[in-house]
């Protein structure tokens, strides 16, 4: 364990949050500097919010509660600059919002609700997301076109209560089956499996996936896990026991260190072998990191 110096700083800007946010609602920033975030746990008043960074203060651009449901998910930005967001409702499980005014451009329904998902979006505007398990055979993985047509689905294999990641060439979608604790590698073209699922086999929920140089990283209630994509198969590169980092996911630092939040505090891990470099004690129950 190491000791970190005390930090100090000035609050540059803030904007009022009327409703409740949670750990699955990390913000996203557009190319024009507009920040989009979700006020997620306020029932029908849950909103997607756009804020303009003015340098020394912030200005509300718009706030949309057009869906009128819980929004326990983080937004994504597509290549056209518009916003995609999952929702806790079956007939509007995925929606596209106009980034200029917050109007809903389209919504897509599935037979279950979605939480703890951040949609992955490829360079053509195709969208990929999972769903939380809500009854036998109803969890799954779904893909949509930028115009809201469903491209494919993989269902009947459990919950995907997690945020997926795309391979650099956009040919593979990696997503965690949170019933099984196993990583799936699916073809982005049609959802076909590229190799047998692999992982710790520990059921979890809420992890965000990260990827660097052919290795996918995720967190569970018991481990931080690194999976190597070997082309025709996937294999566990390493797994490091931690005290419940399930809802955090992993951030890859500029020098290759891995960071995750857990019930034991903030952890830094070695990217190569998963060894813990340091622990910063904190009273953390659930946290999402981003950089």
PDB file of C-alpha atoms in Angstrom:
ATOM      1  CA  UNK A   1       0.000   0.000   0.000  1.00  0.00           C
ATOM      2  CA  UNK A   2       1.182   3.534  -0.699  1.00  0.00           C
ATOM      3  CA  UNK A   3       0.272   6.880   0.794  1.00  0.00           C
ATOM      4  CA  UNK A   4      -1.004   9.592  -1.531  1.00  0.00           C
ATOM      5  CA  UNK A   5      -0.589  13.300  -0.835  1.00  0.00           C
ATOM      6  CA  UNK A   6      -3.607  15.377   0.025  1.00  0.00           C
ATOM      7  CA  UNK A   7      -5.111  17.037  -3.030  1.00  0.00           C
ATOM      8  CA  UNK A   8      -6.681  20.466  -3.284  1.00  0.00           C
ATOM      9  CA  UNK A   9      -8.306  22.414  -6.069  1.00  0.00           C
ATOM     10  CA  UNK A  10     -10.938  24.937  -7.059  1.00  0.00           C
ATOM     11  CA  UNK A  11     -14.400  24.137  -8.359  1.00  0.00           C
ATOM     12  CA  UNK A  12     -14.432  25.567 -11.870  1.00  0.00           C
ATOM     13  CA  UNK A  13     -18.123  25.150 -12.560  1.00  0.00           C
ATOM     14  CA  UNK A  14     -21.251  23.329 -11.528  1.00  0.00           C
ATOM     15  CA  UNK A  15     -24.811  22.878 -12.637  1.00  0.00           C
ATOM     16  CA  UNK A  16     -27.807  22.056 -10.476  1.00  0.00           C
ATOM     17  CA  UNK A  17     -28.901  18.408 -10.430  1.00  0.00           C
ATOM     18  CA  UNK A  18     -32.606  18.262  -9.744  1.00  0.00           C
ATOM     19  CA  UNK A  19     -32.930  14.495  -9.544  1.00  0.00           C
ATOM     20  CA  UNK A  20     -30.859  11.529  -8.483  1.00  0.00           C
ATOM     21  CA  UNK A  21     -27.884  10.136 -10.399  1.00  0.00           C
ATOM     22  CA  UNK A  22     -26.291   6.732  -9.858  1.00  0.00           C
ATOM     23  CA  UNK A  23     -23.080   4.897 -10.694  1.00  0.00           C
ATOM     24  CA  UNK A  24     -24.288   3.716 -14.092  1.00  0.00           C
ATOM     25  CA  UNK A  25     -24.778   7.277 -15.386  1.00  0.00           C
ATOM     26  CA  UNK A  26     -21.298   8.477 -16.419  1.00  0.00           C
ATOM     27  CA  UNK A  27     -21.354  11.576 -18.697  1.00  0.00           C
ATOM     28  CA  UNK A  28     -20.182  11.729 -22.302  1.00  0.00           C
ATOM     29  CA  UNK A  29     -18.723  14.736 -24.157  1.00  0.00           C
ATOM     30  CA  UNK A  30     -19.385  15.697 -27.773  1.00  0.00           C
ATOM     31  CA  UNK A  31     -16.804  17.053 -30.219  1.00  0.00           C
ATOM     32  CA  UNK A  32     -18.252  20.543 -29.681  1.00  0.00           C
ATOM     33  CA  UNK A  33     -17.684  20.323 -25.923  1.00  0.00           C
ATOM     34  CA  UNK A  34     -21.332  19.769 -24.954  1.00  0.00           C
ATOM     35  CA  UNK A  35     -21.631  17.390 -21.994  1.00  0.00           C
ATOM     36  CA  UNK A  36     -24.496  14.896 -21.845  1.00  0.00           C
ATOM     37  CA  UNK A  37     -25.468  13.130 -18.620  1.00  0.00           C
ATOM     38  CA  UNK A  38     -28.463  11.382 -17.108  1.00  0.00           C
ATOM     39  CA  UNK A  39     -30.543  12.177 -14.046  1.00  0.00           C
ATOM     40  CA  UNK A  40     -31.510   8.567 -13.782  1.00  0.00           C
ATOM     41  CA  UNK A  41     -33.447   7.588 -10.666  1.00  0.00           C
ATOM     42  CA  UNK A  42     -36.415   9.934 -10.669  1.00  0.00           C
ATOM     43  CA  UNK A  43     -39.206   7.867 -12.192  1.00  0.00           C
ATOM     44  CA  UNK A  44     -41.070   9.759 -14.915  1.00  0.00           C
ATOM     45  CA  UNK A  45     -38.907  12.823 -14.252  1.00  0.00           C
ATOM     46  CA  UNK A  46     -35.663  11.015 -15.157  1.00  0.00           C
ATOM     47  CA  UNK A  47     -33.916  13.084 -17.817  1.00  0.00           C
ATOM     48  CA  UNK A  48     -31.147  13.208 -20.366  1.00  0.00           C
ATOM     49  CA  UNK A  49     -29.418  16.567 -19.878  1.00  0.00           C
ATOM     50  CA  UNK A  50     -27.122  18.594 -22.173  1.00  0.00           C
ATOM     51  CA  UNK A  51     -24.804  21.182 -20.615  1.00  0.00           C
ATOM     52  CA  UNK A  52     -22.558  23.660 -22.452  1.00  0.00           C
ATOM     53  CA  UNK A  53     -19.072  24.176 -21.023  1.00  0.00           C
ATOM     54  CA  UNK A  54     -18.559  27.952 -20.955  1.00  0.00           C
ATOM     55  CA  UNK A  55     -15.041  27.792 -19.535  1.00  0.00           C
ATOM     56  CA  UNK A  56     -15.634  29.273 -16.095  1.00  0.00           C
ATOM     57  CA  UNK A  57     -19.265  28.264 -15.802  1.00  0.00           C
ATOM     58  CA  UNK A  58     -21.834  25.932 -17.360  1.00  0.00           C
ATOM     59  CA  UNK A  59     -25.066  26.627 -19.196  1.00  0.00           C
ATOM     60  CA  UNK A  60     -28.012  24.278 -19.549  1.00  0.00           C
ATOM     61  CA  UNK A  61     -28.626  23.555 -23.240  1.00  0.00           C
ATOM     62  CA  UNK A  62     -31.655  21.307 -22.746  1.00  0.00           C
ATOM     63  CA  UNK A  63     -33.129  18.614 -20.505  1.00  0.00           C
ATOM     64  CA  UNK A  64     -35.399  15.902 -21.902  1.00  0.00           C
ATOM     65  CA  UNK A  65     -37.659  13.576 -19.930  1.00  0.00           C
ATOM     66  CA  UNK A  66     -39.538  12.601 -23.079  1.00  0.00           C
ATOM     67  CA  UNK A  67     -39.410   8.874 -22.270  1.00  0.00           C
ATOM     68  CA  UNK A  68     -41.005   9.326 -18.847  1.00  0.00           C
ATOM     69  CA  UNK A  69     -39.246   6.305 -17.287  1.00  0.00           C
ATOM     70  CA  UNK A  70     -36.195   5.348 -15.231  1.00  0.00           C
ATOM     71  CA  UNK A  71     -32.910   5.818 -17.128  1.00  0.00           C
ATOM     72  CA  UNK A  72     -30.306   3.794 -15.167  1.00  0.00           C
ATOM     73  CA  UNK A  73     -27.808   3.839 -18.046  1.00  0.00           C
ATOM     74  CA  UNK A  74     -25.055   6.036 -19.436  1.00  0.00           C
ATOM     75  CA  UNK A  75     -25.409   7.738 -22.857  1.00  0.00           C
ATOM     76  CA  UNK A  76     -23.313   7.206 -25.994  1.00  0.00           C
ATOM     77  CA  UNK A  77     -22.599   9.509 -28.952  1.00  0.00           C
ATOM     78  CA  UNK A  78     -22.935   8.252 -32.522  1.00  0.00           C
ATOM     79  CA  UNK A  79     -20.811   9.316 -35.498  1.00  0.00           C
ATOM     80  CA  UNK A  80     -23.516  11.842 -36.470  1.00  0.00           C
ATOM     81  CA  UNK A  81     -23.208  13.497 -33.048  1.00  0.00           C
ATOM     82  CA  UNK A  82     -26.600  12.359 -31.768  1.00  0.00           C
ATOM     83  CA  UNK A  83     -27.158  10.518 -28.489  1.00  0.00           C
ATOM     84  CA  UNK A  84     -28.156   6.912 -27.763  1.00  0.00           C
ATOM     85  CA  UNK A  85     -29.597   5.864 -24.424  1.00  0.00           C
ATOM     86  CA  UNK A  86     -31.083   2.678 -22.967  1.00  0.00           C
ATOM     87  CA  UNK A  87     -34.091   2.831 -20.632  1.00  0.00           C
ATOM     88  CA  UNK A  88     -35.871   0.769 -18.006  1.00  0.00           C
ATOM     89  CA  UNK A  89     -38.907   0.109 -20.206  1.00  0.00           C
ATOM     90  CA  UNK A  90     -39.664  -2.628 -22.711  1.00  0.00           C
ATOM     91  CA  UNK A  91     -41.047  -0.621 -25.649  1.00  0.00           C
ATOM     92  CA  UNK A  92     -38.336   2.083 -25.508  1.00  0.00           C
ATOM     93  CA  UNK A  93     -35.345   0.004 -24.475  1.00  0.00           C
ATOM     94  CA  UNK A  94     -33.076   2.013 -26.813  1.00  0.00           C
ATOM     95  CA  UNK A  95     -33.680   5.552 -28.054  1.00  0.00           C
ATOM     96  CA  UNK A  96     -31.876   8.063 -30.251  1.00  0.00           C
ATOM     97  CA  UNK A  97     -31.978  11.693 -29.116  1.00  0.00           C
ATOM     98  CA  UNK A  98     -31.287  14.763 -31.240  1.00  0.00           C
ATOM     99  CA  UNK A  99     -28.187  16.360 -29.731  1.00  0.00           C
ATOM    100  CA  UNK A 100     -29.391  19.869 -30.633  1.00  0.00           C
ATOM    101  CA  UNK A 101     -32.729  19.934 -28.855  1.00  0.00           C
ATOM    102  CA  UNK A 102     -33.185  16.627 -26.966  1.00  0.00           C
ATOM    103  CA  UNK A 103     -36.094  15.404 -29.069  1.00  0.00           C
ATOM    104  CA  UNK A 104     -36.483  11.633 -29.519  1.00  0.00           C
ATOM    105  CA  UNK A 105     -35.651  10.627 -33.098  1.00  0.00           C
ATOM    106  CA  UNK A 106     -36.670   6.991 -32.650  1.00  0.00           C
ATOM    107  CA  UNK A 107     -37.098   4.271 -30.032  1.00  0.00           C
ATOM    108  CA  UNK A 108     -36.672   0.518 -30.282  1.00  0.00           C
ATOM    109  CA  UNK A 109     -38.530  -2.001 -28.142  1.00  0.00           C
ATOM    110  CA  UNK A 110     -37.492  -5.434 -26.895  1.00  0.00           C
ATOM    111  CA  UNK A 111     -39.264  -7.791 -24.506  1.00  0.00           C
ATOM    112  CA  UNK A 112     -37.300  -6.704 -21.465  1.00  0.00           C
ATOM    113  CA  UNK A 113     -35.895  -3.630 -19.730  1.00  0.00           C
ATOM    114  CA  UNK A 114     -32.314  -2.336 -19.722  1.00  0.00           C
ATOM    115  CA  UNK A 115     -30.059  -1.034 -16.965  1.00  0.00           C
ATOM    116  CA  UNK A 116     -26.297  -0.638 -16.420  1.00  0.00           C
ATOM    117  CA  UNK A 117     -25.726  -0.511 -20.179  1.00  0.00           C
ATOM    118  CA  UNK A 118     -23.861   2.029 -22.261  1.00  0.00           C
ATOM    119  CA  UNK A 119     -24.577   1.358 -25.952  1.00  0.00           C
ATOM    120  CA  UNK A 120     -21.561   0.684 -28.161  1.00  0.00           C
ATOM    121  CA  UNK A 121     -21.757   2.517 -31.517  1.00  0.00           C
ATOM    122  CA  UNK A 122     -19.604   1.715 -34.558  1.00  0.00           C
ATOM    123  CA  UNK A 123     -18.376   4.131 -37.233  1.00  0.00           C
ATOM    124  CA  UNK A 124     -21.413   3.383 -39.435  1.00  0.00           C
ATOM    125  CA  UNK A 125     -23.812   4.250 -36.626  1.00  0.00           C
ATOM    126  CA  UNK A 126     -24.861   0.687 -35.781  1.00  0.00           C
ATOM    127  CA  UNK A 127     -25.763   0.307 -32.094  1.00  0.00           C
ATOM    128  CA  UNK A 128     -25.085  -2.631 -29.765  1.00  0.00           C
ATOM    129  CA  UNK A 129     -26.373  -3.218 -26.221  1.00  0.00           C
ATOM    130  CA  UNK A 130     -27.411  -5.896 -23.768  1.00  0.00           C
ATOM    131  CA  UNK A 131     -30.426  -6.261 -21.505  1.00  0.00           C
ATOM    132  CA  UNK A 132     -31.009  -7.206 -17.910  1.00  0.00           C
ATOM    133  CA  UNK A 133     -32.552 -10.621 -17.314  1.00  0.00           C
ATOM    134  CA  UNK A 134     -36.271 -10.351 -16.623  1.00  0.00           C
ATOM    135  CA  UNK A 135     -37.590 -13.904 -16.877  1.00  0.00           C
ATOM    136  CA  UNK A 136     -36.618 -17.102 -18.640  1.00  0.00           C
ATOM    137  CA  UNK A 137     -35.112 -16.478 -22.066  1.00  0.00           C
ATOM    138  CA  UNK A 138     -35.686 -12.744 -22.046  1.00  0.00           C
ATOM    139  CA  UNK A 139     -32.181 -11.385 -21.520  1.00  0.00           C
ATOM    140  CA  UNK A 140     -30.014 -10.831 -24.573  1.00  0.00           C
ATOM    141  CA  UNK A 141     -27.809  -8.786 -26.883  1.00  0.00           C
ATOM    142  CA  UNK A 142     -29.275  -6.508 -29.558  1.00  0.00           C
ATOM    143  CA  UNK A 143     -28.031  -4.540 -32.562  1.00  0.00           C
ATOM    144  CA  UNK A 144     -29.780  -1.690 -34.402  1.00  0.00           C
ATOM    145  CA  UNK A 145     -29.105   0.487 -37.431  1.00  0.00           C
ATOM    146  CA  UNK A 146     -28.677   4.232 -37.022  1.00  0.00           C
ATOM    147  CA  UNK A 147     -32.285   4.552 -38.294  1.00  0.00           C
ATOM    148  CA  UNK A 148     -33.695   2.271 -35.593  1.00  0.00           C
ATOM    149  CA  UNK A 149     -34.127  -1.009 -37.466  1.00  0.00           C
ATOM    150  CA  UNK A 150     -33.192  -4.115 -35.491  1.00  0.00           C
ATOM    151  CA  UNK A 151     -30.262  -5.859 -37.222  1.00  0.00           C
ATOM    152  CA  UNK A 152     -29.977  -8.970 -35.034  1.00  0.00           C
ATOM    153  CA  UNK A 153     -30.475 -10.307 -31.536  1.00  0.00           C
ATOM    154  CA  UNK A 154     -29.037 -13.061 -29.338  1.00  0.00           C
ATOM    155  CA  UNK A 155     -31.557 -14.172 -26.686  1.00  0.00           C
ATOM    156  CA  UNK A 156     -32.344 -17.086 -24.407  1.00  0.00           C
ATOM    157  CA  UNK A 157     -28.848 -17.292 -22.912  1.00  0.00           C
ATOM    158  CA  UNK A 158     -29.192 -15.136 -19.791  1.00  0.00           C
ATOM    159  CA  UNK A 159     -28.531 -11.574 -18.706  1.00  0.00           C
ATOM    160  CA  UNK A 160     -26.116  -9.046 -20.231  1.00  0.00           C
ATOM    161  CA  UNK A 161     -26.329  -6.511 -17.446  1.00  0.00           C
ATOM    162  CA  UNK A 162     -23.179  -4.737 -18.607  1.00  0.00           C
ATOM    163  CA  UNK A 163     -21.679  -2.227 -21.057  1.00  0.00           C
ATOM    164  CA  UNK A 164     -20.042  -3.855 -24.135  1.00  0.00           C
ATOM    165  CA  UNK A 165     -16.948  -2.893 -26.132  1.00  0.00           C
ATOM    166  CA  UNK A 166     -16.039  -3.176 -29.841  1.00  0.00           C
ATOM    167  CA  UNK A 167     -12.790  -4.499 -31.290  1.00  0.00           C
ATOM    168  CA  UNK A 168     -10.623  -1.869 -33.041  1.00  0.00           C
ATOM    169  CA  UNK A 169     -11.652  -3.181 -36.484  1.00  0.00           C
ATOM    170  CA  UNK A 170     -15.328  -3.206 -35.372  1.00  0.00           C
ATOM    171  CA  UNK A 171     -15.780  -6.835 -36.429  1.00  0.00           C
ATOM    172  CA  UNK A 172     -16.310  -8.175 -32.899  1.00  0.00           C
ATOM    173  CA  UNK A 173     -18.566  -7.170 -30.024  1.00  0.00           C
ATOM    174  CA  UNK A 174     -17.393  -8.231 -26.574  1.00  0.00           C
ATOM    175  CA  UNK A 175     -20.101  -8.406 -23.924  1.00  0.00           C
ATOM    176  CA  UNK A 176     -20.339 -10.071 -20.531  1.00  0.00           C
ATOM    177  CA  UNK A 177     -23.054 -12.596 -19.730  1.00  0.00           C
ATOM    178  CA  UNK A 178     -23.667 -11.568 -16.143  1.00  0.00           C
ATOM    179  CA  UNK A 179     -25.658 -14.699 -15.246  1.00  0.00           C
ATOM    180  CA  UNK A 180     -22.642 -16.843 -16.096  1.00  0.00           C
ATOM    181  CA  UNK A 181     -19.763 -14.437 -15.542  1.00  0.00           C
ATOM    182  CA  UNK A 182     -18.514 -15.342 -19.040  1.00  0.00           C
ATOM    183  CA  UNK A 183     -17.305 -13.069 -21.835  1.00  0.00           C
ATOM    184  CA  UNK A 184     -19.000 -13.493 -25.233  1.00  0.00           C
ATOM    185  CA  UNK A 185     -17.342 -12.528 -28.532  1.00  0.00           C
ATOM    186  CA  UNK A 186     -19.994 -11.941 -31.218  1.00  0.00           C
ATOM    187  CA  UNK A 187     -19.775 -11.000 -34.877  1.00  0.00           C
ATOM    188  CA  UNK A 188     -21.007  -7.436 -35.325  1.00  0.00           C
ATOM    189  CA  UNK A 189     -22.384  -8.435 -38.738  1.00  0.00           C
ATOM    190  CA  UNK A 190     -24.913 -10.988 -37.493  1.00  0.00           C
ATOM    191  CA  UNK A 191     -24.399 -11.763 -33.795  1.00  0.00           C
ATOM    192  CA  UNK A 192     -22.849 -15.174 -34.443  1.00  0.00           C
ATOM    193  CA  UNK A 193     -20.407 -16.383 -31.745  1.00  0.00           C
ATOM    194  CA  UNK A 194     -16.736 -16.074 -32.731  1.00  0.00           C
ATOM    195  CA  UNK A 195     -15.522 -18.348 -29.936  1.00  0.00           C
ATOM    196  CA  UNK A 196     -16.860 -20.186 -26.901  1.00  0.00           C
ATOM    197  CA  UNK A 197     -17.592 -17.933 -23.907  1.00  0.00           C
ATOM    198  CA  UNK A 198     -14.751 -17.702 -21.386  1.00  0.00           C
ATOM    199  CA  UNK A 199     -14.301 -16.145 -17.948  1.00  0.00           C
ATOM    200  CA  UNK A 200     -14.383 -16.732 -14.215  1.00  0.00           C
ATOM    201  CA  UNK A 201     -17.796 -18.413 -14.223  1.00  0.00           C
ATOM    202  CA  UNK A 202     -18.910 -16.133 -11.385  1.00  0.00           C
ATOM    203  CA  UNK A 203     -22.312 -14.510 -11.804  1.00  0.00           C
ATOM    204  CA  UNK A 204     -22.113 -10.703 -11.456  1.00  0.00           C
ATOM    205  CA  UNK A 205     -23.798  -7.517 -12.604  1.00  0.00           C
ATOM    206  CA  UNK A 206     -23.014  -4.059 -13.833  1.00  0.00           C
ATOM    207  CA  UNK A 207     -19.439  -4.228 -15.163  1.00  0.00           C
ATOM    208  CA  UNK A 208     -18.200  -1.984 -17.991  1.00  0.00           C
ATOM    209  CA  UNK A 209     -15.710  -3.566 -20.402  1.00  0.00           C
ATOM    210  CA  UNK A 210     -12.411  -2.041 -21.547  1.00  0.00           C
ATOM    211  CA  UNK A 211     -10.009  -3.248 -24.262  1.00  0.00           C
ATOM    212  CA  UNK A 212      -6.374  -2.648 -25.221  1.00  0.00           C
ATOM    213  CA  UNK A 213      -4.085  -4.567 -27.603  1.00  0.00           C
ATOM    214  CA  UNK A 214      -6.375  -7.571 -27.956  1.00  0.00           C
ATOM    215  CA  UNK A 215      -7.087  -7.963 -24.228  1.00  0.00           C
ATOM    216  CA  UNK A 216     -10.510  -7.317 -22.685  1.00  0.00           C
ATOM    217  CA  UNK A 217     -10.809  -6.285 -19.037  1.00  0.00           C
ATOM    218  CA  UNK A 218     -13.817  -6.479 -16.725  1.00  0.00           C
ATOM    219  CA  UNK A 219     -14.703  -6.669 -13.028  1.00  0.00           C
ATOM    220  CA  UNK A 220     -16.811  -9.031 -10.936  1.00  0.00           C
ATOM    221  CA  UNK A 221     -17.858  -9.316  -7.301  1.00  0.00           C
ATOM    222  CA  UNK A 222     -14.657 -11.267  -6.659  1.00  0.00           C
ATOM    223  CA  UNK A 223     -12.092 -10.517  -9.397  1.00  0.00           C
ATOM    224  CA  UNK A 224     -10.623  -8.217 -11.997  1.00  0.00           C
ATOM    225  CA  UNK A 225     -10.286 -10.346 -15.132  1.00  0.00           C
ATOM    226  CA  UNK A 226      -8.234 -10.050 -18.331  1.00  0.00           C
ATOM    227  CA  UNK A 227      -9.291 -12.106 -21.375  1.00  0.00           C
ATOM    228  CA  UNK A 228      -7.085 -12.430 -24.475  1.00  0.00           C
ATOM    229  CA  UNK A 229      -8.731 -12.689 -27.901  1.00  0.00           C
ATOM    230  CA  UNK A 230      -6.609 -15.288 -29.711  1.00  0.00           C
ATOM    231  CA  UNK A 231      -8.618 -15.179 -32.929  1.00  0.00           C
ATOM    232  CA  UNK A 232     -10.397 -18.527 -32.850  1.00  0.00           C
ATOM    233  CA  UNK A 233     -10.709 -18.623 -29.071  1.00  0.00           C
ATOM    234  CA  UNK A 234     -10.504 -16.568 -25.927  1.00  0.00           C
ATOM    235  CA  UNK A 235      -8.406 -17.355 -22.865  1.00  0.00           C
ATOM    236  CA  UNK A 236      -7.979 -15.989 -19.337  1.00  0.00           C
ATOM    237  CA  UNK A 237      -4.728 -14.022 -19.281  1.00  0.00           C
ATOM    238  CA  UNK A 238      -5.003 -13.383 -15.551  1.00  0.00           C
ATOM    239  CA  UNK A 239      -7.559 -12.906 -12.801  1.00  0.00           C
ATOM    240  CA  UNK A 240      -6.901 -10.986  -9.615  1.00  0.00           C
ATOM    241  CA  UNK A 241      -9.019 -11.378  -6.511  1.00  0.00           C
ATOM    242  CA  UNK A 242     -10.510  -8.116  -5.220  1.00  0.00           C
ATOM    243  CA  UNK A 243     -13.223  -7.098  -2.796  1.00  0.00           C
ATOM    244  CA  UNK A 244     -16.254  -6.490  -5.041  1.00  0.00           C
ATOM    245  CA  UNK A 245     -15.475  -4.230  -7.990  1.00  0.00           C
ATOM    246  CA  UNK A 246     -18.491  -5.553  -9.897  1.00  0.00           C
ATOM    247  CA  UNK A 247     -20.107  -2.229 -10.813  1.00  0.00           C
ATOM    248  CA  UNK A 248     -16.904  -0.323 -11.517  1.00  0.00           C
ATOM    249  CA  UNK A 249     -15.230  -1.680 -14.634  1.00  0.00           C
ATOM    250  CA  UNK A 250     -11.608  -0.946 -15.490  1.00  0.00           C
ATOM    251  CA  UNK A 251      -9.942   2.243 -16.726  1.00  0.00           C
ATOM    252  CA  UNK A 252      -6.655   1.976 -18.654  1.00  0.00           C
ATOM    253  CA  UNK A 253      -4.273   4.780 -17.705  1.00  0.00           C
ATOM    254  CA  UNK A 254      -1.912   6.641 -20.087  1.00  0.00           C
ATOM    255  CA  UNK A 255       1.090   4.600 -18.911  1.00  0.00           C
ATOM    256  CA  UNK A 256      -0.673   1.254 -19.075  1.00  0.00           C
ATOM    257  CA  UNK A 257      -1.786   0.967 -15.463  1.00  0.00           C
ATOM    258  CA  UNK A 258      -5.261  -0.348 -14.739  1.00  0.00           C
ATOM    259  CA  UNK A 259      -7.538   1.333 -12.219  1.00  0.00           C
ATOM    260  CA  UNK A 260     -10.728   0.062 -10.622  1.00  0.00           C
ATOM    261  CA  UNK A 261     -12.921   0.983  -7.674  1.00  0.00           C
ATOM    262  CA  UNK A 262     -13.936  -1.652  -5.138  1.00  0.00           C
ATOM    263  CA  UNK A 263     -15.332  -2.033  -1.647  1.00  0.00           C
ATOM    264  CA  UNK A 264     -11.694  -2.006  -0.553  1.00  0.00           C
ATOM    265  CA  UNK A 265     -10.975   1.346  -2.206  1.00  0.00           C
ATOM    266  CA  UNK A 266      -9.267   2.482  -5.404  1.00  0.00           C
ATOM    267  CA  UNK A 267      -6.860  -0.073  -6.904  1.00  0.00           C
ATOM    268  CA  UNK A 268      -4.016   0.233  -9.400  1.00  0.00           C
ATOM    269  CA  UNK A 269      -3.092  -3.014 -11.163  1.00  0.00           C
ATOM    270  CA  UNK A 270      -0.290  -4.117 -13.466  1.00  0.00           C
ATOM    271  CA  UNK A 271      -1.650  -4.534 -16.992  1.00  0.00           C
ATOM    272  CA  UNK A 272       0.664  -7.466 -17.773  1.00  0.00           C
ATOM    273  CA  UNK A 273       0.001  -9.819 -14.874  1.00  0.00           C
ATOM    274  CA  UNK A 274      -2.799  -8.229 -12.813  1.00  0.00           C
ATOM    275  CA  UNK A 275      -0.695  -7.758  -9.705  1.00  0.00           C
ATOM    276  CA  UNK A 276      -1.919  -4.975  -7.406  1.00  0.00           C
ATOM    277  CA  UNK A 277       0.477  -2.008  -7.480  1.00  0.00           C
ATOM    278  CA  UNK A 278      -1.252   0.011  -4.768  1.00  0.00           C
ATOM    279  CA  UNK A 279      -4.507   0.424  -2.886  1.00  0.00           C
ATOM    280  CA  UNK A 280      -5.963   3.759  -1.800  1.00  0.00           C
ATOM    281  CA  UNK A 281      -8.358   3.111   1.079  1.00  0.00           C
ATOM    282  CA  UNK A 282     -11.814   4.558   0.631  1.00  0.00           C
ATOM    283  CA  UNK A 283     -15.319   3.896   1.820  1.00  0.00           C
ATOM    284  CA  UNK A 284     -16.532   2.819  -1.634  1.00  0.00           C
ATOM    285  CA  UNK A 285     -19.602   0.697  -2.231  1.00  0.00           C
ATOM    286  CA  UNK A 286     -20.196   1.326  -5.935  1.00  0.00           C
ATOM    287  CA  UNK A 287     -18.310   3.497  -8.396  1.00  0.00           C
ATOM    288  CA  UNK A 288     -17.779   3.943 -12.128  1.00  0.00           C
ATOM    289  CA  UNK A 289     -14.455   5.229 -13.432  1.00  0.00           C
ATOM    290  CA  UNK A 290     -13.880   7.007 -16.718  1.00  0.00           C
ATOM    291  CA  UNK A 291     -11.125   8.933 -18.398  1.00  0.00           C
TER     292      UNK A 291
END
